Structure formats: C-alpha cells, structure tokens
Short mmCIF file of C-alpha atoms in Angstrom, two decimals:
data_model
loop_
_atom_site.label_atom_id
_atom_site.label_comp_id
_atom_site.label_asym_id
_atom_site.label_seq_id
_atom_site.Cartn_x
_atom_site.Cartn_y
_atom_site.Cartn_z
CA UNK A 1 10.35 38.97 28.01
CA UNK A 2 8.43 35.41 27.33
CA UNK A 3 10.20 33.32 24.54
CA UNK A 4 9.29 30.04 22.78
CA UNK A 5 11.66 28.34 20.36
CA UNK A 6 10.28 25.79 18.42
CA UNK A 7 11.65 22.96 16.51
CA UNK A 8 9.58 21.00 14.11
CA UNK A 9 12.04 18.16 12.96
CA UNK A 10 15.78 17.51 13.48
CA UNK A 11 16.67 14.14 12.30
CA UNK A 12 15.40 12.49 15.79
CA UNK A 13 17.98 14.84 17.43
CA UNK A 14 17.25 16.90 20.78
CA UNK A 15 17.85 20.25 18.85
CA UNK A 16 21.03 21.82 19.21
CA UNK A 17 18.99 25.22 17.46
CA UNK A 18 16.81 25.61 20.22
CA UNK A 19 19.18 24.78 23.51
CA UNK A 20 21.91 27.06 21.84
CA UNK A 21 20.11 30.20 21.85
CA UNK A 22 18.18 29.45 24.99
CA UNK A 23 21.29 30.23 27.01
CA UNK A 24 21.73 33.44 25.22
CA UNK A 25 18.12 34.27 26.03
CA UNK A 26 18.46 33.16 29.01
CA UNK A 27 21.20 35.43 29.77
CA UNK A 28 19.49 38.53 28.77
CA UNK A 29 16.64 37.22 31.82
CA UNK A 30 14.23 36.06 28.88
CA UNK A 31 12.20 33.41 30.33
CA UNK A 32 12.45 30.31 27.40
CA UNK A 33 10.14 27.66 26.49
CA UNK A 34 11.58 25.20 24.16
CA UNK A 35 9.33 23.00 22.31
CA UNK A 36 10.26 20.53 20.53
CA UNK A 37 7.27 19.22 17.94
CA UNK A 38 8.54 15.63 16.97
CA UNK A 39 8.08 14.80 20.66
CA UNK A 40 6.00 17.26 22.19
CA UNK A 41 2.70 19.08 21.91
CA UNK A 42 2.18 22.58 20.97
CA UNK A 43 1.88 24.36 24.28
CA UNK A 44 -1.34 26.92 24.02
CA UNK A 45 -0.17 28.71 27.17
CA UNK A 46 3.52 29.19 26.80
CA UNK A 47 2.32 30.69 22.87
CA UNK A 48 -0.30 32.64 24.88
CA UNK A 49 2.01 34.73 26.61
CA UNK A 50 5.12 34.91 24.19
CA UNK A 51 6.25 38.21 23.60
CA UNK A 52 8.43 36.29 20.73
CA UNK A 53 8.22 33.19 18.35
CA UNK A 54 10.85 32.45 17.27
CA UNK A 55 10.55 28.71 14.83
CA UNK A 56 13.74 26.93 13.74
CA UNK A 57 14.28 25.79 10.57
CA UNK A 58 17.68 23.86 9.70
CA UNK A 59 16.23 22.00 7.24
CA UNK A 60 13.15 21.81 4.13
CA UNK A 61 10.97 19.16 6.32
CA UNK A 62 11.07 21.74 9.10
CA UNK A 63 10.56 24.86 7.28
CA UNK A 64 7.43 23.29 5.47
CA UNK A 65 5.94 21.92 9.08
CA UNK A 66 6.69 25.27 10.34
CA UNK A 67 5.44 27.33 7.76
CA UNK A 68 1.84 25.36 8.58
CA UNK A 69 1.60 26.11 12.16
CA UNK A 70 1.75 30.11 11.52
CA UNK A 71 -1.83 30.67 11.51
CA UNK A 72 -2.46 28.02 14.46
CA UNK A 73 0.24 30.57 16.29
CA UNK A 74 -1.09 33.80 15.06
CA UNK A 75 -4.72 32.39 16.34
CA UNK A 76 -3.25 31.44 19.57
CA UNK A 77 -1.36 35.23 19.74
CA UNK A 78 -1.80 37.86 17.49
CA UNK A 79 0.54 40.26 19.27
CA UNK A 80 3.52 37.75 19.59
CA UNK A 81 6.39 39.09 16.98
CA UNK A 82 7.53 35.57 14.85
CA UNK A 83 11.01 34.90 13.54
CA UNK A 84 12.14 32.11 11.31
CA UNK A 85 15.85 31.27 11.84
CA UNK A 86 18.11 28.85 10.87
CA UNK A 87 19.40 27.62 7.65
CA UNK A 88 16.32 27.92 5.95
CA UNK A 89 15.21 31.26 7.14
CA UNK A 90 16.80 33.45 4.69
CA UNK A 91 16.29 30.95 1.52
CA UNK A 92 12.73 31.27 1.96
CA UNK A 93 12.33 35.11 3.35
CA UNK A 94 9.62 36.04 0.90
CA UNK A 95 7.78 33.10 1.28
CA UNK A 96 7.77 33.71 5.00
CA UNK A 97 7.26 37.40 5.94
CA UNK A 98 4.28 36.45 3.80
CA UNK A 99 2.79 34.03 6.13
CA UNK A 100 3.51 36.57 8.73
CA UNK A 101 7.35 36.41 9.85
CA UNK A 102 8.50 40.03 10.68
CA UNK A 103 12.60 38.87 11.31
CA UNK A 104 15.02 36.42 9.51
CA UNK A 105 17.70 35.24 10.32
CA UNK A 106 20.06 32.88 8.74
CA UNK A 107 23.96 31.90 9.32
CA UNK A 108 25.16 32.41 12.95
CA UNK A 109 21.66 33.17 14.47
CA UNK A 110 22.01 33.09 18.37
CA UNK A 111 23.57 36.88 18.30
CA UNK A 112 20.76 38.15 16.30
CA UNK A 113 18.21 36.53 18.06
CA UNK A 114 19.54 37.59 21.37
CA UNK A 115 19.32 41.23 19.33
CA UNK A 116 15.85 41.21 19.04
CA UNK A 117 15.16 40.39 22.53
CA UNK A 118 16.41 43.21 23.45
CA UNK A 119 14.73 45.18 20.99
CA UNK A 120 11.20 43.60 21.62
CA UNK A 121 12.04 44.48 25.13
CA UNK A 122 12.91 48.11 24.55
CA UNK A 123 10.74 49.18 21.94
CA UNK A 124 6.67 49.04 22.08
CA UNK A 125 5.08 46.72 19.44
CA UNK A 126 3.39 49.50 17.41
CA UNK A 127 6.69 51.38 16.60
CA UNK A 128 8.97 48.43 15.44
CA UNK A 129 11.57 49.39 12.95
CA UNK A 130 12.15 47.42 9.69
CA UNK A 131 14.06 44.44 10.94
CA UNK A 132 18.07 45.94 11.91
CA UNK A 133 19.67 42.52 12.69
CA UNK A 134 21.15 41.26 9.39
CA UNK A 135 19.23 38.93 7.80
CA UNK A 136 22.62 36.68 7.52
CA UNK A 137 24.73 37.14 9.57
CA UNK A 138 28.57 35.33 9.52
CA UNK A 139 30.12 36.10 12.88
CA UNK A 140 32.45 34.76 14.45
CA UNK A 141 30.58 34.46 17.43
CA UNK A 142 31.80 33.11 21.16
CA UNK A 143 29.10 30.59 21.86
CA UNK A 144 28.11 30.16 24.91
CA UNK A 145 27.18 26.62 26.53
CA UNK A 146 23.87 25.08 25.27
CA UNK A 147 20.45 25.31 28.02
CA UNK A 148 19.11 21.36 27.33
CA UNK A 149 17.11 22.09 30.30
CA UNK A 150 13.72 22.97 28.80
CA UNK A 151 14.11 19.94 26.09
CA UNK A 152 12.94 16.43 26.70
CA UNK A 153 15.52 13.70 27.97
CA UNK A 154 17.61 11.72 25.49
CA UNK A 155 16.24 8.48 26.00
CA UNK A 156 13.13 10.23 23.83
CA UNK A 157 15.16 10.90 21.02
CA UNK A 158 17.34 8.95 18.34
CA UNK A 159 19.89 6.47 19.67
CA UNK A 160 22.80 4.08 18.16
CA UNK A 161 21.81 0.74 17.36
CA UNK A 162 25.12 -1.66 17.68
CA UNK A 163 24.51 -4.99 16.80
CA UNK A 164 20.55 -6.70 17.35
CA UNK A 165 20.44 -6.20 20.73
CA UNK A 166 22.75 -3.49 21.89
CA UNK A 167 21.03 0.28 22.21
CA UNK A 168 22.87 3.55 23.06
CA UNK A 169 21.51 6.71 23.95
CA UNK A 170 22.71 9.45 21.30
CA UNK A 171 23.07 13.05 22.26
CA UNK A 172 23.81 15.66 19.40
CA UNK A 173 25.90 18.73 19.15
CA UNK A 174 27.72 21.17 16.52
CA UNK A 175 31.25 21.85 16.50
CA UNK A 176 31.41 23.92 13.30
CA UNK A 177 28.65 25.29 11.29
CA UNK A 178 28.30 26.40 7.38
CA UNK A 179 31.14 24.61 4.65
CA UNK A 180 34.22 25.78 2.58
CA UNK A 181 32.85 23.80 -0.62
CA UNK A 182 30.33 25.14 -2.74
CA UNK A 183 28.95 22.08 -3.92
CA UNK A 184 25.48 23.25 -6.43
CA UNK A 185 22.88 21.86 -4.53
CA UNK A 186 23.88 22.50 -0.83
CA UNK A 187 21.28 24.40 0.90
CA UNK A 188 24.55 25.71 3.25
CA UNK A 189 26.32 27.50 0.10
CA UNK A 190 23.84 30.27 -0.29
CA UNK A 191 24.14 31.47 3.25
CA UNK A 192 27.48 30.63 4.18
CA UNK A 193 28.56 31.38 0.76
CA UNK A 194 32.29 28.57 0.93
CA UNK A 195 32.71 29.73 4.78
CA UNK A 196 32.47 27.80 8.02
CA UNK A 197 32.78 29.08 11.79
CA UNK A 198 33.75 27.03 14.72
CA UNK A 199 32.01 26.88 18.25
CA UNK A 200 34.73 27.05 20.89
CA UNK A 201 35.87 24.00 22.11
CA UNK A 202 35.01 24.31 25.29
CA UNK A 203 31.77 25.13 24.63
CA UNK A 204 31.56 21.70 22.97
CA UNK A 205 33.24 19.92 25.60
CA UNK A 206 30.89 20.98 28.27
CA UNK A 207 27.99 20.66 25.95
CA UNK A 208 29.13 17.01 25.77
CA UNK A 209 29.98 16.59 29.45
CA UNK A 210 25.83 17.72 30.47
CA UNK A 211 24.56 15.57 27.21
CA UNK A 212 26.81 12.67 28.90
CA UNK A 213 25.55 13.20 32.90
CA UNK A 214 21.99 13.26 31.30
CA UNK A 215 22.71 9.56 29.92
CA UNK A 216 24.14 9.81 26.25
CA UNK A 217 26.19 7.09 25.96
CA UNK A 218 27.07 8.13 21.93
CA UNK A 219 27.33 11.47 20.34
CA UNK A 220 26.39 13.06 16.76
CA UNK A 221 28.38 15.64 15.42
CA UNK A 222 26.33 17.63 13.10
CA UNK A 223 28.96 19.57 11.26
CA UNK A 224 28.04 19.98 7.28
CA UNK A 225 31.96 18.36 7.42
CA UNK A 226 33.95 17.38 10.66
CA UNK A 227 37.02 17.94 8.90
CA UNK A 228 35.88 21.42 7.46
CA UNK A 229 38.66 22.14 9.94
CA UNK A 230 40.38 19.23 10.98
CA UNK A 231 43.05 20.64 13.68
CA UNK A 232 39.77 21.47 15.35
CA UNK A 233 37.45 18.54 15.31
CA UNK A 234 40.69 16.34 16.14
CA UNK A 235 41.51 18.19 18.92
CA UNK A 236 37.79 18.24 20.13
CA UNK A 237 37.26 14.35 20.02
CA UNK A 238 40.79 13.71 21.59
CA UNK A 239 39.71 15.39 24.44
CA UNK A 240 36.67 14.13 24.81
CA UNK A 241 38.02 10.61 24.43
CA UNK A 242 40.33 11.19 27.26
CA UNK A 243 37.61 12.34 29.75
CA UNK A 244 35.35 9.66 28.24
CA UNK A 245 36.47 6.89 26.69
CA UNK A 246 33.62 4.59 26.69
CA UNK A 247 31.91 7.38 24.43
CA UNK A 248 31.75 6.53 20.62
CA UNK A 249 30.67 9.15 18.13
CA UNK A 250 29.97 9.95 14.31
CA UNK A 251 30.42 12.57 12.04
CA UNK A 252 29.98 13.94 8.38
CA UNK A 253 32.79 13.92 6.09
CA UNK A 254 32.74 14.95 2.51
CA UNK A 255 34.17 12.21 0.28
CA UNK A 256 37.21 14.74 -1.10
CA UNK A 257 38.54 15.22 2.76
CA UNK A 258 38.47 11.13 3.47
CA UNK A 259 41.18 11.44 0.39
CA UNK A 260 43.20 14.04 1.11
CA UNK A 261 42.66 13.24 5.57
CA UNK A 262 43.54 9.68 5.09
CA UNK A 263 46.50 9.89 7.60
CA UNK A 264 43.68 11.50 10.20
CA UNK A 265 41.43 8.62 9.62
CA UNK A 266 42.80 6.03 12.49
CA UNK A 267 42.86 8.84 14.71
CA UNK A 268 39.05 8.83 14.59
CA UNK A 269 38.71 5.14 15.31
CA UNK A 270 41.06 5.59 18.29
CA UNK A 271 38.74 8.46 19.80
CA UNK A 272 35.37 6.21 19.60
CA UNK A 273 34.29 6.73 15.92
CA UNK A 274 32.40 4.18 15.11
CA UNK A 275 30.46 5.87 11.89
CA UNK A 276 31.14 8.50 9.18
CA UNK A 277 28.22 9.85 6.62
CA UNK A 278 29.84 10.90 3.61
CA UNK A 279 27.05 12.47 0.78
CA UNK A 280 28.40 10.60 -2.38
CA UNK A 281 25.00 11.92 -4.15
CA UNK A 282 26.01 9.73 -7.09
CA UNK A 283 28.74 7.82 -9.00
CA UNK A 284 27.52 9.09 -12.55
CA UNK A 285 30.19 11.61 -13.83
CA UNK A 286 27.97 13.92 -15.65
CA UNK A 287 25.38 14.05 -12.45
CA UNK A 288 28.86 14.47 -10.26
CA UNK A 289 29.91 17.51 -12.72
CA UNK A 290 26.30 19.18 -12.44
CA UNK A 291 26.35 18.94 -8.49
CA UNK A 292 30.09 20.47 -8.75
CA UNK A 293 30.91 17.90 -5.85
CA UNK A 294 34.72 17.42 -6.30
CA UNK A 295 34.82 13.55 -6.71
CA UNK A 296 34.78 11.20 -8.85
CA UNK A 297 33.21 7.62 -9.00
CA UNK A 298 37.19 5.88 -8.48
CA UNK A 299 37.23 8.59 -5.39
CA UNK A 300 34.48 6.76 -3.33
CA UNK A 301 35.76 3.36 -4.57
CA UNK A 302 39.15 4.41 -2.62
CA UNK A 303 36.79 6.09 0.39
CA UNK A 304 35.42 3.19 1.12
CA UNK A 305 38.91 0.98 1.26
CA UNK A 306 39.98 3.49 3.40
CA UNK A 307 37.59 3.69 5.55
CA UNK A 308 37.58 -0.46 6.01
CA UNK A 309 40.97 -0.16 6.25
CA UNK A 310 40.79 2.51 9.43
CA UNK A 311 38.13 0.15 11.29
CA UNK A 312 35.09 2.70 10.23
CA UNK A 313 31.81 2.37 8.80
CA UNK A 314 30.92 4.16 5.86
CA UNK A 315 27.40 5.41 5.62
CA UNK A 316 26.81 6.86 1.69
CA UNK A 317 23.84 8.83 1.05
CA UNK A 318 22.91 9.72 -2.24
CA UNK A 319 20.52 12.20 -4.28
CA UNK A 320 19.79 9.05 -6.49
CA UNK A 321 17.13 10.88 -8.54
CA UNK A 322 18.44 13.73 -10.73
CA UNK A 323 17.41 15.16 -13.99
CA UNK A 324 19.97 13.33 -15.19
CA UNK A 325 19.66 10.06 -13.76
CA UNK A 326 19.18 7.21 -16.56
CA UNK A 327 17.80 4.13 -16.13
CA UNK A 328 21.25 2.41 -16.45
CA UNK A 329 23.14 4.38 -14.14
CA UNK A 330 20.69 3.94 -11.82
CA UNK A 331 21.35 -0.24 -12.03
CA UNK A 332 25.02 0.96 -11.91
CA UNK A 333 24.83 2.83 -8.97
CA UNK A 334 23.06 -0.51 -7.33
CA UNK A 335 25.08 -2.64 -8.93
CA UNK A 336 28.07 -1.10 -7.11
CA UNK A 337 26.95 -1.08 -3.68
CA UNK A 338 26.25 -4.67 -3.62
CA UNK A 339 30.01 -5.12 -4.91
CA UNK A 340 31.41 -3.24 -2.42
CA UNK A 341 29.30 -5.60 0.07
CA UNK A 342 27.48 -1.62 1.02
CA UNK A 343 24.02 -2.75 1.30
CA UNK A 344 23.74 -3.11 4.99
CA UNK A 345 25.36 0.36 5.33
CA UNK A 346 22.58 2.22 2.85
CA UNK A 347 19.40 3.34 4.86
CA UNK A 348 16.75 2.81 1.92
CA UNK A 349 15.25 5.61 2.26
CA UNK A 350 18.61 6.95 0.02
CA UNK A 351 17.43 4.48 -2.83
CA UNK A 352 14.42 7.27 -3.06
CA UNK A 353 16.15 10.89 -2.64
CA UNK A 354 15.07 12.84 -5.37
CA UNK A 355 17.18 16.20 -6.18
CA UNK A 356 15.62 19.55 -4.14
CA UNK A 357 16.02 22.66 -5.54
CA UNK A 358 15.60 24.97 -3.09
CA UNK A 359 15.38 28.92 -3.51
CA UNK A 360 19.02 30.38 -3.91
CA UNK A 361 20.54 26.99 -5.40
CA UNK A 362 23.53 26.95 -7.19
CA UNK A 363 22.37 24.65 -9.67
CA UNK A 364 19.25 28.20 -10.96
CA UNK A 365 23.07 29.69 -11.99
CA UNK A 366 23.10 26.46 -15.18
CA UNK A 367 21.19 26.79 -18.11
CA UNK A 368 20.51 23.59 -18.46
CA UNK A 369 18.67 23.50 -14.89
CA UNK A 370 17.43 26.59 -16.05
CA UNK A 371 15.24 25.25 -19.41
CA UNK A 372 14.03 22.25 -16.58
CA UNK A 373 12.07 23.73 -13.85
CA UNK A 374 9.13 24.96 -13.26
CA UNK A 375 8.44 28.16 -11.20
CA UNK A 376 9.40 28.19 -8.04
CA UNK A 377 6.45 26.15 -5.69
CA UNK A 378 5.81 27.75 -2.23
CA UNK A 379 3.62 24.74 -0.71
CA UNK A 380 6.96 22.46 -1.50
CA UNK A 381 9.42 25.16 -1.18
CA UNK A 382 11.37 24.00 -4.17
CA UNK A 383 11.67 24.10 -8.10
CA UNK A 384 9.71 21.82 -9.32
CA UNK A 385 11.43 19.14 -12.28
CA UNK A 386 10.48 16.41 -14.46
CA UNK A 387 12.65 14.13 -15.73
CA UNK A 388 12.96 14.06 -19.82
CA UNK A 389 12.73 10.59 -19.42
CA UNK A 390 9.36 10.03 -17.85
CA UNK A 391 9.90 6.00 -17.30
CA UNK A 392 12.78 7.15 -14.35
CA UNK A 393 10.28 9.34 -12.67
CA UNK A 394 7.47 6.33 -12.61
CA UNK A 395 10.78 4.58 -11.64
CA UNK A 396 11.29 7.01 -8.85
CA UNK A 397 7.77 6.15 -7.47
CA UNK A 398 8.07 2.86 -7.38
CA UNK A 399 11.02 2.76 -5.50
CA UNK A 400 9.58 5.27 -2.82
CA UNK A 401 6.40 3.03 -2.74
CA UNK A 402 8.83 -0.03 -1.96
CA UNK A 403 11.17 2.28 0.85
CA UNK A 404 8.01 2.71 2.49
CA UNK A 405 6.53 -0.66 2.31
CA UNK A 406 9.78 -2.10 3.64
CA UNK A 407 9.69 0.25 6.40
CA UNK A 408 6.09 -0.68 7.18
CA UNK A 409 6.91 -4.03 8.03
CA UNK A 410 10.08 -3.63 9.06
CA UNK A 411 12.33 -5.57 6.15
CA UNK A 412 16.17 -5.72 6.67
CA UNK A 413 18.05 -3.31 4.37
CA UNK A 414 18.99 -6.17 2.08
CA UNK A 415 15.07 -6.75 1.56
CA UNK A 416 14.05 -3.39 0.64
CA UNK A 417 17.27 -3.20 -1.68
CA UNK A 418 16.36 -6.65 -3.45
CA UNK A 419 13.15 -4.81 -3.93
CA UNK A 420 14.62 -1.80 -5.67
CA UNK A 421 17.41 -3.72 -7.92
CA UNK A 422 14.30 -6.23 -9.23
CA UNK A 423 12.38 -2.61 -9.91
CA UNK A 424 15.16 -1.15 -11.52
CA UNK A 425 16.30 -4.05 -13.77
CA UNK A 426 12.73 -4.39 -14.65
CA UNK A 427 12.43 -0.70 -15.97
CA UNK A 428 15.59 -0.66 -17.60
CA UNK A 429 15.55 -4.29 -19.15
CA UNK A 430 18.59 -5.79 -17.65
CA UNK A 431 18.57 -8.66 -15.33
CA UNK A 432 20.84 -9.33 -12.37
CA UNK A 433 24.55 -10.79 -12.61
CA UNK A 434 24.47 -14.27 -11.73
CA UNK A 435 25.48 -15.51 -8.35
CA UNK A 436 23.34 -12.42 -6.41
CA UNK A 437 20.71 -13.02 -3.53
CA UNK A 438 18.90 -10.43 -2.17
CA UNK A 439 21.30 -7.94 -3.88
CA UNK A 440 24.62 -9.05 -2.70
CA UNK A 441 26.64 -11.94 -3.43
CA UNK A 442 26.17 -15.15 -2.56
CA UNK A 443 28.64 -16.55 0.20
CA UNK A 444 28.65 -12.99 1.12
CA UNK A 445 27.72 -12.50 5.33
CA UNK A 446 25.38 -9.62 5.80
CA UNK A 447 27.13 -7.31 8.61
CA UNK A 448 26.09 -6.15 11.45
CA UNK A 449 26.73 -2.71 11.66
CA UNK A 450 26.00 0.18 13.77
CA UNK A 451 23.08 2.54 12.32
CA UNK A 452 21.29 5.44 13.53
CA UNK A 453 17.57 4.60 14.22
CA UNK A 454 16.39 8.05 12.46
CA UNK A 455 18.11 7.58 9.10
CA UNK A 456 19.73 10.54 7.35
CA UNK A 457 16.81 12.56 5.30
CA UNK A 458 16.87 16.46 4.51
#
C-alpha cells in the first residue's frame, strides 16, 4: 500500500497533519510519502504509484490550494482513491466529492485514515463500498508518536524572531485538538461541536524530544486553546521545561481563560513561554455579541495587564472587518492598541481580516447574517457579504492594499499601522489625538518583542 499525504499550507509549520498519521500508516506497513507544498514540489512519481491521496486541510487557504491540484492529481493517477481530511474536510464534503474526493474525514482523523488503508488494501478498487469510516469522527484516540521523517528539516520552516538579531528554530506540535466554546464563527465548532480531545502526554513529550534533537530550539503549540484543559497543558510544559529548559514556547489562549487562569499565568513564564495568541476578533460589543465570543472590550483591557504583569507577550488577532464594523469603531479599535502601547505586538496583516463564513457556521443559524449573504461560493469556499455601508468595504481595501505594500518593502509594524490609522481617520473624518507618531505616543519606546516570522492568518 503506497501513500502520499499532502499539505498545502500550515502557517510556516512542518505539519503536525501529515507526520501524525504517517506513523499510523506506517504501522499498518504503508509505505508514506509526505509532501509538504509550501516547501516542496509536487512529486509526479510518488502520485504515480499511490494507491491513496490523501490531502490535508486544517485550514480555508489549504482547502482552496488543495481543491486546485485535484485534476493535476487525477491526471497524474486516475486509479489513486483521494481523501480530504482535516478540519476542513467535512465543512466542505459536497464541494469536494465533487471535484473527485471519494472519503472525508473530519475531527480525530488518524484512526479513520489508518481505516481506509486497510480497506484499500483488502478490497479491489472496482467494488468499494460507500465510504464506512465516519465522516467525523470524535474519538478519544491513543495517538501514537508523530513520523517527521519524510518532512523537510526545521531550519526550512517558520522560526522565533527574539530581538533584531536573535533567530530560533520553531518546531510545532498539538497537545489537544477541537474547543469547549462555541464561539459563531469558529470553523472548529461545527465538527467538534463544544468538545476537545487530548493527545497523550507522552506522545507530546517525545514528539518534542525528536523536534528538539532535529534542532528546534522553540516550540508552537497549536491547540485551538492551551488551557482548553489546563491540568493538561500545565503538566505537559512543566515537564518539558524540566528536561529542557533552554526551550521557550507559545500557545493560544482564548481571552475568557487568561481571566478566569490568571493564577496559571506565571506558571507559563516559568516553563519558557515567551508568547500567547489570544483571538480578541474585536472590542465592539455588538460585533462581540454576534461572534458569541464570551468577552467583553474591559475583558481584554484586563488580559493584557495580566499578561504584562506575568512577563508575557500578548499577540491579539482580530476579524477587524465584520458586517458590522463602522467606520468609528474601526478608529476605536486602533485607537486602543496604540494606548495600550500594542502596536509592535499586532502583525498587520490583522488590520485586514475580513469575517469568513465558511459552510456549517454558526453565525447561517442568525437572521440577521441570514438577510446578508449571498449563496454559498465554491471557488472561495465561503458566504459571500457586503457591508451595508459600502465606504468600510472600500475601507477594507485600502487597508489590505497598505498590509501588503508594507510587507513588500519590509516596513516595521508601527509603519504599516501609521498607514492604516491615517486611512481610517481619513474615511471616517476624524483626525488623530494629539501627541501620536506613527500611531503610538510620543515618548513612547517601540519594543522589541518576540514574533513569529509566518504571522497568524486562517
């Protein structure tokens, strides 16, 4: 049995979706080929002779660059059964058995997958049945210890900037998957419908210990939350300091559990935490009410003195474009970060995000999202939306047009935000409080802080 994962795009991580299942295949005496497209080529003769494709899709940019390599595949291998899998997999089913998938799977994936090995193996092509592994499948499976061997070496893939001349390699891994919040437009609440499952803790301690022997000097935790199940992930990363503890990490934690964790949060800075992500989406209480994400604007005023307090940087993102976005808020929302001295933690790009809604949202359940969007869009895999106001979409563009730009030719963060705050006082006729350069105030040091290089997208 010949298998090839591939992985189109995973945040500049080496894929935990593809190395994770490999050892399952592996296990079964599949022979793997991981490829890994935001590094490597597509390989013609490892396709050639698959007996299974199987693509990974954790995310919307890698379903949509999946979804147009089908045909290249199909060309390459018309006999080769293809599987989507992943997060994505099961929000877009219809739109994928269409190009040609014949199994889905979605939730905790490496069971099923291993599943249809077997069956591939055991049953001739022509007699297939209709797809028996469950299309989503929650399982409390016991993981077994990632196979990194077929993926390239770290030093290809993201790594932790500290300070302007200080590099470290980052390796990645997953401690829990899926979320107990149901937040509206989480991509994770359709499939895992408010659950989460853990991955053994040894099984992410020797995960860690190969990632660290290849050369990562820093690990990402991908968890939707680290402290979805905080007894765990504490446990996890004081262990891992005490084997290693020159090794810093970061994690993902919801705004609502920095609150109610506080105590926890020195812990993490004792362990090597030297960054947490936290999606804020917004500070606007009607936008916060419509995403259903269980804080308020005062919440991630008091997240962000905690955090400072604790000796950890806070990285917000944001879905800064919503239907209901206005043209002030959107100054407020700016406004804030440069009083909270946040600009140098912001990647621009979340100056830019404009609200997804994918197939299966929460947010199709509101009326009011309802009477907004358009039919459902298979080439964007989304619900297309206009804004009522139609000077914050041309808003919206601009902005994008000046996240790029800066990126182009490589502007600090407080550049491409002094950029943005001129746009958006322009479109919504205010001007700037006096006493502000380049979006934050004067006398104000901008900090050097340690960033990812592949900022946080979807």
């Amino acid at each position: 049995m010949n298998v090839v994962l591939i992985s189109t795009y995973e945040l500049g991580r080496q894929p935990f979706g593809l190395s994770s299942p490999a050892a399952w295949l592996k296990e079964l005496g599949a022979t793997v080929t991981c490829l890994d497209l935001a590094i490597q080529r597509l390989d013609r003769q490892a396709i050639a002779a698959a007996d299974l494709v199987a693509f990974y899709v954790p995310m919307h940019t890698a379903t949509r660059l999946a979804a147009r390599l089908v045909q290249q595949v199909k060309q390459m291998n018309p006999r080769a059964h293809l599987c989507f899998y992943g997060l994505y997999a099961p929000l877009n089913e219809e739109y994928l058995r269409a190009l040609g998938a014949q199994t889905i799977l979605g939730g905790e994936f490496e069971e099923g997958l291993a599943a249809l090995a077997r069956r591939l193996a055991d049953t001739p092509a022509h007699r297939q049945p209709v797809q028996p592994e469950p299309r989503v499948s929650l399982a409390r499976q016991r993981f077994r210890t990632p196979d990194r061997s077929g993926l390239p070496p770290l030093d290809k893939y993201a790594y932790l900037q500290l300070g302007s001349d200080t590099r470290r390699i980052a390796g990645y891994t997953e401690a829990t998957r899926g979320c107990k919040h149901l937040c509206r437009h989480c991509p994770i609440v359709p499939v895992y419908q408010g659950r989460f499952r853990i991955v053994q803790q040894e099984v992410v301690l020797e995960d860690i210990r190969r990632q660290v022997a290849a050369g990562a000097q820093h690990i990402t935790f991908g968890d939707p939350d680290f402290f979805n199940g905080p007894g765990h992930a504490l446990a996890i990363v004081q262990a891992l300091h005490a084997e290693f503890p020159a090794l810093t990490y970061d994690v993902t934690i919801k705004i609502e559990h920095l609150l109610k964790h506080a105590r926890r949060l020195p812990v993490l800075r004792e362990t090597g935490c030297v960054l947490i992500t936290s999606a804020v989406e917004s500070i606007d209480p009607i936008v916060l009410d419509y995403l259903d994400k269980g804080h308020t604007r005062e919440d991630f005023i008091q997240a962000v003195g905690l955090c400072r307090s604790a000796g950890l940087v806070l990285n917000p993102t944001f879905v800064a474009f919503t239907p209901w976005t206005t043209l002030h808020g959107y100054v407020e929302l700016l406004a804030l970060l440069a009083e909270l001295d946040l600009i140098e933690h912001v990647a621009p790009i979340q100056y830019a995000i404009r609200l997804l809604i994918p197939a299966g949202s929460r947010l199709l359940e509101l009326p009011q999202v309802q009477a907004l969007v358009q039919g459902f869009d298979p080439e964007t895999l989304s619900y297309p939306w206009s804004h009522p106001d139609p000077r914050v979409d041309r808003l919206f563009a601009e902005v994008m047009d000046a996240v790029k730009d800066g990126l182009a030719r490589n502007q600090s963060r407080s550049q491409v935000f002094d950029r943005v705050w001129r746009l958006a006082c322009a479109a919504a006729g205010a001007s700037p409080p006096n006493g502000w350069t380049l979006g934050r105030r004067e006398g104000v040091r901008a900090q050097v802080l340690p960033t990812l290089s592949e900022p946080w997208y979807c």
